[in-house]
RNA sequence: GCGAUCGUAGCUCAGUUGGUUAGAGCACCUGGUUGUGGUCCAGGGGGUCGGGGGUUCGAGUCCCCUCGAUCGCCCCA
């Protein structure tokens, strides 16, 4: 049961696959959100946001059956027709957003005429998927979406990948922790056609390749046979091109001359162009080609990639979707982007000891109190605490005090340290003369100051610290 | 949607072959009455053992159902 009857009334559990964010967890969440936002802005992306729920039809436009089955559906229940529709069809008129790309495509299509090319957008929305929760996968999660719209060049592909790598660098992750695995659907499709797969069977073949690792070899082979593909020869050919491309990547990274690559294929030429763009952004060492990456979604067109850490599900995934804006009623517009979830990212950070402790989070998130005011005298000193806190706050400082009933200085100072206050303002008998003692809790030094000097002194002191 | 394991205070756990008012550490609160920072001492609040049902003289301890978490399958936007 989700609720239990206790002496005090009902007790509820949170819904399956959701998280409660107490201050400690919230600080970690803010840390990730802030890094996402900071890095996206640094890379020239503007933040957008859309509704938490959309018309179900929006997700039906480009999705397969499986995806619709994972939707959290929503309806107002206000009109009998609506309720009837849900009963009859099992489909509600709205759904909580399972991904952001349809919203983004809709938003772009609506204002396409007035938007610059390229348009660079990012978002940090909550997403909802009615899946069975597992490690690294919940039913409600945050996802960082980064997209370049209106630029079909390899430069745009590299631009979004560079943003992902920039995020990893911001958080202290290194190329040894993560790999950006690159592929290209056009290249794989081209090779499929060259191997005798009919045009109509190419999408099925891509899906097959995507699932290759998750099915028994016999099944894979028989399925290949059905669409006229010789799996052994094809995989060998694919591996050969992959090897060539990875050699080219290594050569470029080490500043050696490019080994000869067959550039007669437009797709191969595209990959070479992508390499040059990645090199220009100094992120080659994070990347490698892996043509087994196909991505499940049908709407991907050219470059596709996944970012993985050892032993984890993908931390991010994305690619080029040049047809999607058009499908949502906009002009033909190339686009590329990726999504990165907070759940796996958190796991990877924790696994590598890169999640900051409470004190570091307070510093990074700027939540350390500037001043913690305590009384060290008689009742008149006690009475001065609240007015002084108010005074500091009016001066724009983050001021706190203790809510304990004790008058023991050591316990009050402990209270100050517990919230990582930068200074403790100690009101003692000198207060009637207009001075207080200020203890700098970061270095232990203590100073006598006039009351009116406090805000300026605290600010200067704070600015002087690294 | 399927299978496996687990579920005792806010957290980490202990609870002998079922037996008196369920324990510890940490955290939290209050004291140790003029005292300067993660010490020390004493005291206190807080669990009816995820929830429901059953077996039994008696269940946290056995059985069934259910909720949740974890791992795998499906799926993975």
mmCIF file with all atom_site columns, N, CA and C in Angstrom, chain A residues 280-306:
data_model
loop_
_atom_site.group_PDB
_atom_site.id
_atom_site.type_symbol
_atom_site.label_atom_id
_atom_site.label_alt_id
_atom_site.label_comp_id
_atom_site.label_asym_id
_atom_site.label_entity_id
_atom_site.label_seq_id
_atom_site.pdbx_PDB_ins_code
_atom_site.Cartn_x
_atom_site.Cartn_y
_atom_site.Cartn_z
_atom_site.occupancy
_atom_site.B_iso_or_equiv
_atom_site.pdbx_formal_charge
_atom_site.auth_seq_id
_atom_site.auth_comp_id
_atom_site.auth_asym_id
_atom_site.auth_atom_id
_atom_site.pdbx_PDB_model_num
ATOM 1  N N  . UNK A 1 280 ? 39.419 20.704 -34.010 1.00 0.00 ? 280 UNK A N  1
ATOM 2  C CA . UNK A 1 280 ? 39.483 22.153 -33.800 1.00 0.00 ? 280 UNK A CA 1
ATOM 3  C C  . UNK A 1 280 ? 38.985 22.531 -32.407 1.00 0.00 ? 280 UNK A C  1
ATOM 4  N N  . UNK A 1 281 ? 38.136 21.688 -31.839 1.00 0.00 ? 281 UNK A N  1
ATOM 5  C CA . UNK A 1 281 ? 37.585 21.964 -30.505 1.00 0.00 ? 281 UNK A CA 1
ATOM 6  C C  . UNK A 1 281 ? 38.337 21.222 -29.406 1.00 0.00 ? 281 UNK A C  1
ATOM 7  N N  . UNK A 1 282 ? 39.424 20.566 -29.786 1.00 0.00 ? 282 UNK A N  1
ATOM 8  C CA . UNK A 1 282 ? 40.295 19.884 -28.823 1.00 0.00 ? 282 UNK A CA 1
ATOM 9  C C  . UNK A 1 282 ? 39.563 18.820 -28.003 1.00 0.00 ? 282 UNK A C  1
ATOM 10 N N  . UNK A 1 283 ? 38.713 18.046 -28.677 1.00 0.00 ? 283 UNK A N  1
ATOM 11 C CA . UNK A 1 283 ? 37.991 17.007 -27.932 1.00 0.00 ? 283 UNK A CA 1
ATOM 12 C C  . UNK A 1 283 ? 38.147 15.641 -28.591 1.00 0.00 ? 283 UNK A C  1
ATOM 13 N N  . UNK A 1 284 ? 39.128 15.521 -29.492 1.00 0.00 ? 284 UNK A N  1
ATOM 14 C CA . UNK A 1 284 ? 39.303 14.240 -30.184 1.00 0.00 ? 284 UNK A CA 1
ATOM 15 C C  . UNK A 1 284 ? 39.579 13.088 -29.234 1.00 0.00 ? 284 UNK A C  1
ATOM 16 N N  . UNK A 1 285 ? 40.322 13.386 -28.155 1.00 0.00 ? 285 UNK A N  1
ATOM 17 C CA . UNK A 1 285 ? 40.721 12.265 -27.299 1.00 0.00 ? 285 UNK A CA 1
ATOM 18 C C  . UNK A 1 285 ? 39.540 11.669 -26.533 1.00 0.00 ? 285 UNK A C  1
ATOM 19 N N  . UNK A 1 286 ? 38.420 12.369 -26.529 1.00 0.00 ? 286 UNK A N  1
ATOM 20 C CA . UNK A 1 286 ? 37.224 11.828 -25.871 1.00 0.00 ? 286 UNK A CA 1
ATOM 21 C C  . UNK A 1 286 ? 36.438 10.905 -26.811 1.00 0.00 ? 286 UNK A C  1
ATOM 22 N N  . UNK A 1 287 ? 36.779 10.938 -28.104 1.00 0.00 ? 287 UNK A N  1
ATOM 23 C CA . UNK A 1 287 ? 35.909 10.317 -29.096 1.00 0.00 ? 287 UNK A CA 1
ATOM 24 C C  . UNK A 1 287 ? 36.496 9.059  -29.723 1.00 0.00 ? 287 UNK A C  1
ATOM 25 N N  . UNK A 1 288 ? 35.601 8.209  -30.176 1.00 0.00 ? 288 UNK A N  1
ATOM 26 C CA . UNK A 1 288 ? 36.009 7.088  -31.018 1.00 0.00 ? 288 UNK A CA 1
ATOM 27 C C  . UNK A 1 288 ? 34.817 6.694  -31.883 1.00 0.00 ? 288 UNK A C  1
ATOM 28 N N  . UNK A 1 289 ? 35.108 6.049  -33.010 1.00 0.00 ? 289 UNK A N  1
ATOM 29 C CA . UNK A 1 289 ? 34.025 5.594  -33.876 1.00 0.00 ? 289 UNK A CA 1
ATOM 30 C C  . UNK A 1 289 ? 33.572 4.216  -33.434 1.00 0.00 ? 289 UNK A C  1
ATOM 31 N N  . UNK A 1 290 ? 32.284 4.049  -33.379 1.00 0.00 ? 290 UNK A N  1
ATOM 32 C CA . UNK A 1 290 ? 31.705 2.752  -33.022 1.00 0.00 ? 290 UNK A CA 1
ATOM 33 C C  . UNK A 1 290 ? 30.425 2.601  -33.834 1.00 0.00 ? 290 UNK A C  1
ATOM 34 N N  . UNK A 1 291 ? 30.531 1.899  -34.941 1.00 0.00 ? 291 UNK A N  1
ATOM 35 C CA . UNK A 1 291 ? 29.398 1.814  -35.862 1.00 0.00 ? 291 UNK A CA 1
ATOM 36 C C  . UNK A 1 291 ? 28.312 0.854  -35.405 1.00 0.00 ? 291 UNK A C  1
ATOM 37 N N  . UNK A 1 292 ? 28.495 0.285  -34.207 1.00 0.00 ? 292 UNK A N  1
ATOM 38 C CA . UNK A 1 292 ? 27.387 -0.519 -33.674 1.00 0.00 ? 292 UNK A CA 1
ATOM 39 C C  . UNK A 1 292 ? 26.349 0.393  -33.030 1.00 0.00 ? 292 UNK A C  1
ATOM 40 N N  . UNK A 1 293 ? 26.714 1.683  -32.842 1.00 0.00 ? 293 UNK A N  1
ATOM 41 C CA . UNK A 1 293 ? 25.744 2.655  -32.317 1.00 0.00 ? 293 UNK A CA 1
ATOM 42 C C  . UNK A 1 293 ? 24.799 3.037  -33.451 1.00 0.00 ? 293 UNK A C  1
ATOM 43 N N  . UNK A 1 294 ? 23.549 2.786  -33.283 1.00 0.00 ? 294 UNK A N  1
ATOM 44 C CA . UNK A 1 294 ? 22.576 3.152  -34.314 1.00 0.00 ? 294 UNK A CA 1
ATOM 45 C C  . UNK A 1 294 ? 21.510 4.075  -33.723 1.00 0.00 ? 294 UNK A C  1
ATOM 46 N N  . UNK A 1 295 ? 21.234 3.897  -32.428 1.00 0.00 ? 295 UNK A N  1
ATOM 47 C CA . UNK A 1 295 ? 20.173 4.613  -31.716 1.00 0.00 ? 295 UNK A CA 1
ATOM 48 C C  . UNK A 1 295 ? 18.813 4.085  -32.172 1.00 0.00 ? 295 UNK A C  1
ATOM 49 N N  . UNK A 1 296 ? 17.985 3.778  -31.200 1.00 0.00 ? 296 UNK A N  1
ATOM 50 C CA . UNK A 1 296 ? 16.704 3.168  -31.494 1.00 0.00 ? 296 UNK A CA 1
ATOM 51 C C  . UNK A 1 296 ? 15.753 4.046  -32.291 1.00 0.00 ? 296 UNK A C  1
ATOM 52 N N  . UNK A 1 297 ? 15.845 5.337  -32.079 1.00 0.00 ? 297 UNK A N  1
ATOM 53 C CA . UNK A 1 297 ? 14.829 6.203  -32.651 1.00 0.00 ? 297 UNK A CA 1
ATOM 54 C C  . UNK A 1 297 ? 14.934 6.344  -34.163 1.00 0.00 ? 297 UNK A C  1
ATOM 55 N N  . UNK A 1 298 ? 13.790 6.273  -34.800 1.00 0.00 ? 298 UNK A N  1
ATOM 56 C CA . UNK A 1 298 ? 13.760 6.286  -36.259 1.00 0.00 ? 298 UNK A CA 1
ATOM 57 C C  . UNK A 1 298 ? 14.120 7.645  -36.845 1.00 0.00 ? 298 UNK A C  1
ATOM 58 N N  . UNK A 1 299 ? 13.967 8.727  -36.075 1.00 0.00 ? 299 UNK A N  1
ATOM 59 C CA . UNK A 1 299 ? 14.107 10.033 -36.700 1.00 0.00 ? 299 UNK A CA 1
ATOM 60 C C  . UNK A 1 299 ? 15.541 10.507 -36.892 1.00 0.00 ? 299 UNK A C  1
ATOM 61 N N  . UNK A 1 300 ? 16.494 9.769  -36.359 1.00 0.00 ? 300 UNK A N  1
ATOM 62 C CA . UNK A 1 300 ? 17.880 10.199 -36.549 1.00 0.00 ? 300 UNK A CA 1
ATOM 63 C C  . UNK A 1 300 ? 18.298 10.028 -38.003 1.00 0.00 ? 300 UNK A C  1
ATOM 64 N N  . UNK A 1 301 ? 19.074 10.996 -38.524 1.00 0.00 ? 301 UNK A N  1
ATOM 65 C CA . UNK A 1 301 ? 19.407 10.962 -39.941 1.00 0.00 ? 301 UNK A CA 1
ATOM 66 C C  . UNK A 1 301 ? 20.890 10.764 -40.233 1.00 0.00 ? 301 UNK A C  1
ATOM 67 N N  . UNK A 1 302 ? 21.775 11.504 -39.647 1.00 0.00 ? 302 UNK A N  1
ATOM 68 C CA . UNK A 1 302 ? 23.194 11.371 -39.995 1.00 0.00 ? 302 UNK A CA 1
ATOM 69 C C  . UNK A 1 302 ? 24.023 10.936 -38.802 1.00 0.00 ? 302 UNK A C  1
ATOM 70 N N  . UNK A 1 303 ? 24.795 11.873 -38.273 1.00 0.00 ? 303 UNK A N  1
ATOM 71 C CA . UNK A 1 303 ? 25.612 11.592 -37.102 1.00 0.00 ? 303 UNK A CA 1
ATOM 72 C C  . UNK A 1 303 ? 24.744 11.144 -35.932 1.00 0.00 ? 303 UNK A C  1
ATOM 73 N N  . UNK A 1 304 ? 25.138 10.073 -35.287 1.00 0.00 ? 304 UNK A N  1
ATOM 74 C CA . UNK A 1 304 ? 24.520 9.678  -34.017 1.00 0.00 ? 304 UNK A CA 1
ATOM 75 C C  . UNK A 1 304 ? 25.641 9.359  -33.032 1.00 0.00 ? 304 UNK A C  1
ATOM 76 N N  . UNK A 1 305 ? 25.382 9.555  -31.760 1.00 0.00 ? 305 UNK A N  1
ATOM 77 C CA . UNK A 1 305 ? 26.422 9.227  -30.776 1.00 0.00 ? 305 UNK A CA 1
ATOM 78 C C  . UNK A 1 305 ? 25.830 8.893  -29.416 1.00 0.00 ? 305 UNK A C  1
ATOM 79 N N  . UNK A 1 306 ? 26.603 8.153  -28.671 1.00 0.00 ? 306 UNK A N  1
ATOM 80 C CA . UNK A 1 306 ? 26.266 7.836  -27.293 1.00 0.00 ? 306 UNK A CA 1
ATOM 81 C C  . UNK A 1 306 ? 27.493 8.081  -26.466 1.00 0.00 ? 306 UNK A C  1
#
